[in-house]
Coordinates of C-alpha atoms in Angstrom, one line a residue:
M1077 CA 9.0 -34.4 110.0
E1078 CA 9.7 -36.6 106.9
P1079 CA 9.8 -34.7 103.7
G1080 CA 6.6 -34.7 101.7
N1081 CA 4.3 -35.8 104.6
D1082 CA 2.3 -32.5 104.2
T1083 CA 2.8 -32.2 100.4
Q1084 CA -0.9 -32.2 99.8
R1085 CA -1.3 -29.1 102.1
L1086 CA 1.5 -27.2 100.5
E1087 CA 0.9 -24.1 98.5
S1088 CA 2.6 -22.8 95.4
L1089 CA 3.4 -19.2 94.9
L1090 CA 3.2 -18.0 91.3
L1091 CA 5.6 -15.1 91.1
G1092 CA 4.3 -14.0 87.8
L1093 CA 5.9 -11.7 85.2
A1094 CA 6.6 -8.5 87.3
E1095 CA 6.5 -7.7 91.0
D1096 CA 6.1 -4.0 90.6
P1097 CA 2.7 -3.0 92.0
E1098 CA 2.4 -0.1 89.5
L1099 CA 2.7 -2.6 86.5
Q1100 CA -0.1 -4.9 87.8
P1101 CA -3.1 -3.0 86.5
L1102 CA -1.4 -2.7 83.1
L1103 CA -0.6 -6.4 82.9
F1104 CA -4.2 -7.1 84.0
G1105 CA -5.7 -5.1 81.2
L1106 CA -3.2 -6.3 78.6
F1107 CA -3.7 -10.1 79.4
L1108 CA -7.4 -9.7 79.9
S1109 CA -7.7 -8.1 76.4
M1110 CA -5.6 -10.8 74.8
Y1111 CA -7.5 -13.5 76.5
L1112 CA -10.9 -12.2 75.3
V1113 CA -9.5 -11.7 71.7
T1114 CA -8.2 -15.3 71.8
V1115 CA -11.5 -16.7 72.9
L1116 CA -13.7 -14.6 70.7
G1117 CA -11.5 -15.2 67.6
N1118 CA -11.4 -18.9 68.0
L1119 CA -15.1 -19.0 68.7
L1120 CA -15.9 -17.2 65.5
I1121 CA -13.7 -19.7 63.6
I1122 CA -15.6 -22.6 65.2
L1123 CA -19.0 -20.9 64.5
A1124 CA -18.1 -20.2 60.9
V1125 CA -17.1 -23.8 60.2
I1126 CA -20.3 -25.2 61.9
S1127 CA -22.7 -22.8 60.4
D1128 CA -21.4 -22.8 56.7
S1129 CA -21.8 -26.0 54.7
H1130 CA -19.1 -24.9 52.3
L1131 CA -16.5 -25.4 55.2
H1132 CA -17.7 -28.9 56.0
T1133 CA -14.5 -30.3 54.7
P1134 CA -11.6 -32.1 56.5
M1135 CA -9.3 -29.1 56.4
Y1136 CA -11.8 -26.9 58.3
F1137 CA -12.9 -29.7 60.6
F1138 CA -9.3 -29.9 61.8
L1139 CA -9.1 -26.2 62.0
S1140 CA -12.2 -26.0 64.2
N1141 CA -10.6 -28.6 66.4
L1142 CA -7.4 -26.5 66.6
S1143 CA -9.4 -23.5 67.6
F1144 CA -11.2 -25.4 70.3
V1145 CA -7.9 -26.7 71.7
D1146 CA -6.5 -23.2 71.6
I1147 CA -9.3 -21.8 73.7
C1148 CA -8.7 -24.6 76.2
F1149 CA -5.0 -24.1 76.1
T1150 CA -5.1 -20.4 77.0
S1151 CA -7.9 -20.9 79.5
T1152 CA -5.6 -23.3 81.4
T1153 CA -3.2 -20.5 82.4
N1154 CA -4.7 -17.1 81.8
P1155 CA -7.8 -17.1 84.2
K1156 CA -5.7 -18.0 87.2
M1157 CA -3.0 -15.4 86.3
L1158 CA -5.7 -12.7 85.9
V1159 CA -7.3 -13.7 89.3
N1160 CA -3.9 -13.5 91.1
I1161 CA -3.2 -10.1 89.5
Q1162 CA -6.6 -8.7 90.4
T1163 CA -6.6 -10.1 94.1
Q1164 CA -2.9 -9.3 94.5
S1165 CA -2.4 -13.0 95.5
K1166 CA 0.3 -15.4 94.2
A1167 CA -1.2 -18.6 95.7
I1168 CA -2.3 -21.8 94.0
T1169 CA -3.0 -24.9 95.8
Y1170 CA -1.0 -28.1 95.3
A1171 CA -4.0 -29.8 93.7
G1172 CA -4.6 -26.7 91.5
C1173 CA -0.9 -26.8 90.4
I1174 CA -1.1 -30.5 89.4
T1175 CA -4.4 -29.9 87.6
Q1176 CA -2.8 -27.0 85.7
I1177 CA 0.2 -29.1 84.7
H1178 CA -2.1 -31.9 83.5
F1179 CA -4.2 -29.7 81.2
F1180 CA -1.4 -27.6 80.0
V1181 CA 0.6 -30.8 78.9
L1182 CA -2.7 -32.1 77.3
F1183 CA -3.3 -29.2 75.2
V1184 CA 0.2 -28.6 74.2
G1185 CA 0.3 -32.1 72.9
L1186 CA -3.0 -31.7 71.1
D1187 CA -1.6 -28.6 69.3
D1188 CA 1.4 -30.7 68.2
F1189 CA -0.7 -33.5 66.8
L1190 CA -3.4 -31.4 65.2
L1191 CA -0.8 -29.3 63.3
A1192 CA 0.8 -32.6 62.1
V1193 CA -2.7 -34.0 61.0
M1194 CA -3.4 -30.8 59.1
A1195 CA -0.1 -31.0 57.3
Y1196 CA -1.0 -34.6 56.2
D1197 CA -4.4 -33.2 55.1
R1198 CA -2.6 -30.7 52.8
Y1199 CA -0.3 -33.4 51.5
V1200 CA -3.2 -35.6 50.5
A1201 CA -5.0 -32.5 48.9
I1202 CA -2.0 -31.5 46.8
C1203 CA -0.2 -34.8 46.1
L1204 CA -3.2 -37.0 45.7
P1205 CA -6.1 -34.7 44.8
L1206 CA -8.2 -37.3 42.8
H1207 CA -8.2 -39.6 45.8
Y1208 CA -8.6 -36.8 48.5
M1209 CA -12.3 -37.4 49.4
V1210 CA -11.8 -41.1 49.5
I1211 CA -8.7 -41.0 51.8
M1212 CA -9.7 -38.1 54.0
N1213 CA -13.2 -39.6 54.7
H1214 CA -15.2 -38.8 57.8
R1215 CA -14.2 -41.9 59.6
L1216 CA -10.4 -41.2 59.1
C1217 CA -10.8 -37.6 60.1
G1218 CA -12.5 -38.5 63.3
L1219 CA -10.0 -41.3 64.0
L1220 CA -7.1 -38.9 63.6
V1221 CA -8.6 -36.4 66.1
L1222 CA -9.6 -39.2 68.5
V1223 CA -6.1 -40.7 68.4
S1224 CA -4.7 -37.2 69.1
W1225 CA -6.7 -36.7 72.1
F1226 CA -6.0 -40.3 73.4
V1227 CA -2.3 -40.1 73.0
S1228 CA -2.2 -36.5 74.5
F1229 CA -4.4 -37.5 77.5
L1230 CA -2.1 -40.6 78.3
H1231 CA 0.9 -38.3 78.1
A1232 CA -0.7 -35.7 80.4
L1233 CA -1.8 -38.4 82.8
L1234 CA 1.7 -39.9 83.0
Q1235 CA 3.3 -36.5 83.8
S1236 CA 0.7 -35.8 86.5
L1237 CA 1.2 -39.3 88.1
M1238 CA 5.0 -38.7 87.9
M1239 CA 4.5 -35.4 89.7
L1240 CA 2.5 -37.2 92.5
R1241 CA 5.5 -39.3 93.3
L1242 CA 7.6 -36.3 94.3
S1243 CA 8.0 -34.8 97.7
F1244 CA 7.9 -31.1 98.5
C1245 CA 9.5 -29.9 101.7
T1246 CA 8.3 -26.3 101.7
D1247 CA 5.9 -24.1 99.8
L1248 CA 7.0 -23.6 96.3
E1249 CA 8.0 -20.3 94.8
I1250 CA 7.7 -20.7 91.1
P1251 CA 9.1 -17.8 89.0
H1252 CA 6.4 -18.1 86.4
F1253 CA 2.8 -17.1 85.8
F1254 CA 1.6 -20.8 85.7
C1255 CA 2.7 -24.2 87.1
E1256 CA 5.3 -25.0 84.4
L1257 CA 6.2 -28.6 84.5
N1258 CA 10.1 -28.4 84.7
Q1259 CA 10.0 -25.5 87.2
V1260 CA 7.8 -27.5 89.6
V1261 CA 9.9 -30.7 89.2
H1262 CA 13.2 -29.0 90.0
R1263 CA 11.8 -27.6 93.2
A1264 CA 11.1 -31.0 94.7
C1265 CA 13.2 -32.2 97.6
S1266 CA 13.1 -35.9 96.4
D1267 CA 15.1 -37.5 93.6
T1268 CA 13.8 -36.1 90.1
F1269 CA 16.0 -38.2 87.8
L1270 CA 13.1 -40.4 86.7
N1271 CA 10.8 -37.3 86.1
D1272 CA 13.5 -35.5 84.2
L1273 CA 14.1 -38.8 82.0
V1274 CA 10.4 -39.1 81.3
I1275 CA 10.0 -35.4 80.5
Y1276 CA 13.0 -35.6 78.0
I1277 CA 11.9 -38.8 76.4
M1278 CA 8.4 -37.6 75.9
D1279 CA 9.4 -34.1 74.6
V1280 CA 11.5 -35.8 72.0
F1281 CA 8.8 -38.3 71.0
L1282 CA 5.7 -36.0 71.2
G1283 CA 7.5 -33.0 69.9
G1284 CA 9.8 -34.7 67.3
V1285 CA 7.3 -37.2 65.7
P1286 CA 4.7 -34.5 64.8
L1287 CA 7.3 -32.1 63.6
T1288 CA 8.9 -34.8 61.5
G1289 CA 5.5 -35.6 60.0
I1290 CA 5.0 -32.0 59.2
L1291 CA 8.4 -31.5 57.5
Y1292 CA 8.0 -34.8 55.6
S1293 CA 4.6 -33.7 54.3
Y1294 CA 5.9 -30.4 53.1
C1295 CA 8.9 -31.9 51.5
K1296 CA 6.5 -34.1 49.5
I1297 CA 4.3 -31.1 48.6
V1298 CA 7.1 -29.0 47.2
S1299 CA 7.6 -31.2 44.1
P1300 CA 3.9 -31.2 42.8
I1301 CA 3.7 -27.5 43.3
R1302 CA 7.0 -26.8 41.4
A1303 CA 5.6 -29.1 38.6
I1304 CA 2.6 -26.7 38.0
S1305 CA 3.3 -24.8 34.8
S1306 CA 1.6 -21.6 35.5
A1307 CA 2.6 -19.1 38.2
Q1308 CA -1.0 -18.5 39.1
G1309 CA -1.5 -22.3 39.6
R1310 CA 1.5 -22.5 41.8
Y1311 CA 0.3 -19.6 43.9
K1312 CA -3.1 -21.0 44.4
A1313 CA -1.7 -24.4 45.4
F1314 CA 0.7 -22.8 47.8
S1315 CA -1.8 -20.4 49.3
T1316 CA -3.8 -23.5 50.6
C1317 CA -0.8 -24.2 52.8
A1318 CA 0.4 -20.7 53.7
S1319 CA -1.9 -20.2 56.7
H1320 CA -0.9 -23.6 58.2
L1321 CA 2.8 -23.0 57.5
S1322 CA 2.4 -19.6 59.4
V1323 CA 0.8 -21.2 62.4
V1324 CA 3.4 -24.0 62.6
S1325 CA 6.2 -21.6 62.3
L1326 CA 4.7 -19.4 65.1
F1327 CA 4.1 -22.3 67.4
Y1328 CA 7.3 -24.2 67.0
G1329 CA 9.4 -20.9 66.8
T1330 CA 8.1 -19.6 70.0
S1331 CA 8.3 -23.0 71.7
L1332 CA 11.9 -23.5 70.6
G1333 CA 12.7 -20.0 71.7
V1334 CA 11.3 -20.7 75.3
Y1335 CA 13.3 -24.0 75.3
L1336 CA 16.5 -22.3 74.3
S1337 CA 16.0 -19.4 76.7
S1338 CA 15.5 -21.9 79.5
A1339 CA 18.7 -23.7 78.6
V1340 CA 20.7 -20.5 78.4
A1341 CA 19.2 -17.8 80.5
Q1342 CA 19.8 -17.7 84.2
N1343 CA 17.0 -15.3 84.8
S1344 CA 13.8 -17.3 85.4
H1345 CA 11.6 -14.2 84.8
S1346 CA 13.0 -13.9 81.3
I1347 CA 11.9 -17.5 80.7
A1348 CA 8.4 -16.7 81.9
T1349 CA 8.3 -13.6 79.7
A1350 CA 9.3 -15.7 76.8
S1351 CA 6.6 -18.3 77.6
V1352 CA 4.0 -15.7 77.0
M1353 CA 4.6 -15.9 73.3
Y1354 CA 3.4 -19.5 72.9
T1355 CA 0.9 -19.6 75.7
V1356 CA -0.8 -16.3 75.1
V1357 CA 0.2 -14.7 71.9
T1358 CA 0.2 -17.7 69.5
P1359 CA -3.3 -18.9 70.3
M1360 CA -4.5 -15.2 69.8
L1361 CA -2.8 -14.9 66.5
N1362 CA -4.1 -18.2 65.0
P1363 CA -7.6 -16.9 64.2
F1364 CA -6.2 -13.9 62.5
I1365 CA -3.8 -15.9 60.4
Y1366 CA -6.5 -18.2 59.2
S1367 CA -9.2 -15.5 58.6
L1368 CA -7.0 -12.9 56.9
R1369 CA -5.4 -15.3 54.6
N1370 CA -8.4 -17.4 53.8
K1371 CA -11.2 -16.3 51.4
D1372 CA -13.5 -19.2 52.6
I1373 CA -13.3 -18.2 56.2
K1374 CA -13.8 -14.5 55.4
S1375 CA -16.8 -15.4 53.3
A1376 CA -18.2 -17.6 56.0
L1377 CA -17.8 -15.0 58.7
R1378 CA -19.5 -12.3 56.5
R1379 CA -22.4 -14.7 55.9
L1380 CA -22.6 -15.4 59.6
Y1381 CA -22.6 -11.7 60.4
E1382 CA -25.3 -11.0 57.8
R1383 CA -27.5 -13.8 59.3
E1384 CA -27.1 -12.4 62.7
R1385 CA -28.2 -8.8 61.7

């Protein structure tokens, strides 16, 4: 039989985080709780922004989009993992695996771009305050989000199509809790050089360009903040960036940690455990970071709660 003739009928086995049956109920309860907190927290951010006219500004428009993407991002991997733990099954179909890769790549890219767009918004707000509403108009804000979706979708489509060209000779055993792109590619029995090249180039471009934009924006922000004479004024200016900086540090810090662990660690299960940080923990913490450090969000949530009583 030629390799890959039955690729469409192959199954993948997601080996998950732990194979000990005694740990499965604990993992199910933990990840279900984290998933529900993530969805509820990000939904509250979205509802607060939509319902409160005080938050109808570019910064909170981008924040609500980030919250929506985080819900979709964590929903790409968590529900399937929870189903597999509950049913004590490790199976995912070939089509399901490709679909999971597509949406995972899509939403990771969107996170990158939206964080860069939010950094640009802070740059304009602090460095060009008199022109802020003119520059960050509704048309530009919508265009920035639309372009982020378009580029991320093209990237995800490219990676999915590149996956379809590969042949798999046997059922795949993936030492992960979701179909991670590199793990699946490296289990193909056909040549993966072109796939590896595309993955590397797109990682450098789609990871490096947004990060460079973020770093450039904050380099430009530092000088105007330092020029403010009063300490209170400097604190107020910096506080508008603190939440975003925290989210950026968390997202890129955990992503870099996973990348380095995959390059160094021989144990694939340790890589899967490290991946939990940016696929599960980071989307869960983002609403807390923005709500706890932001008076506007806290006030909007309080008003939303009082209206619903």
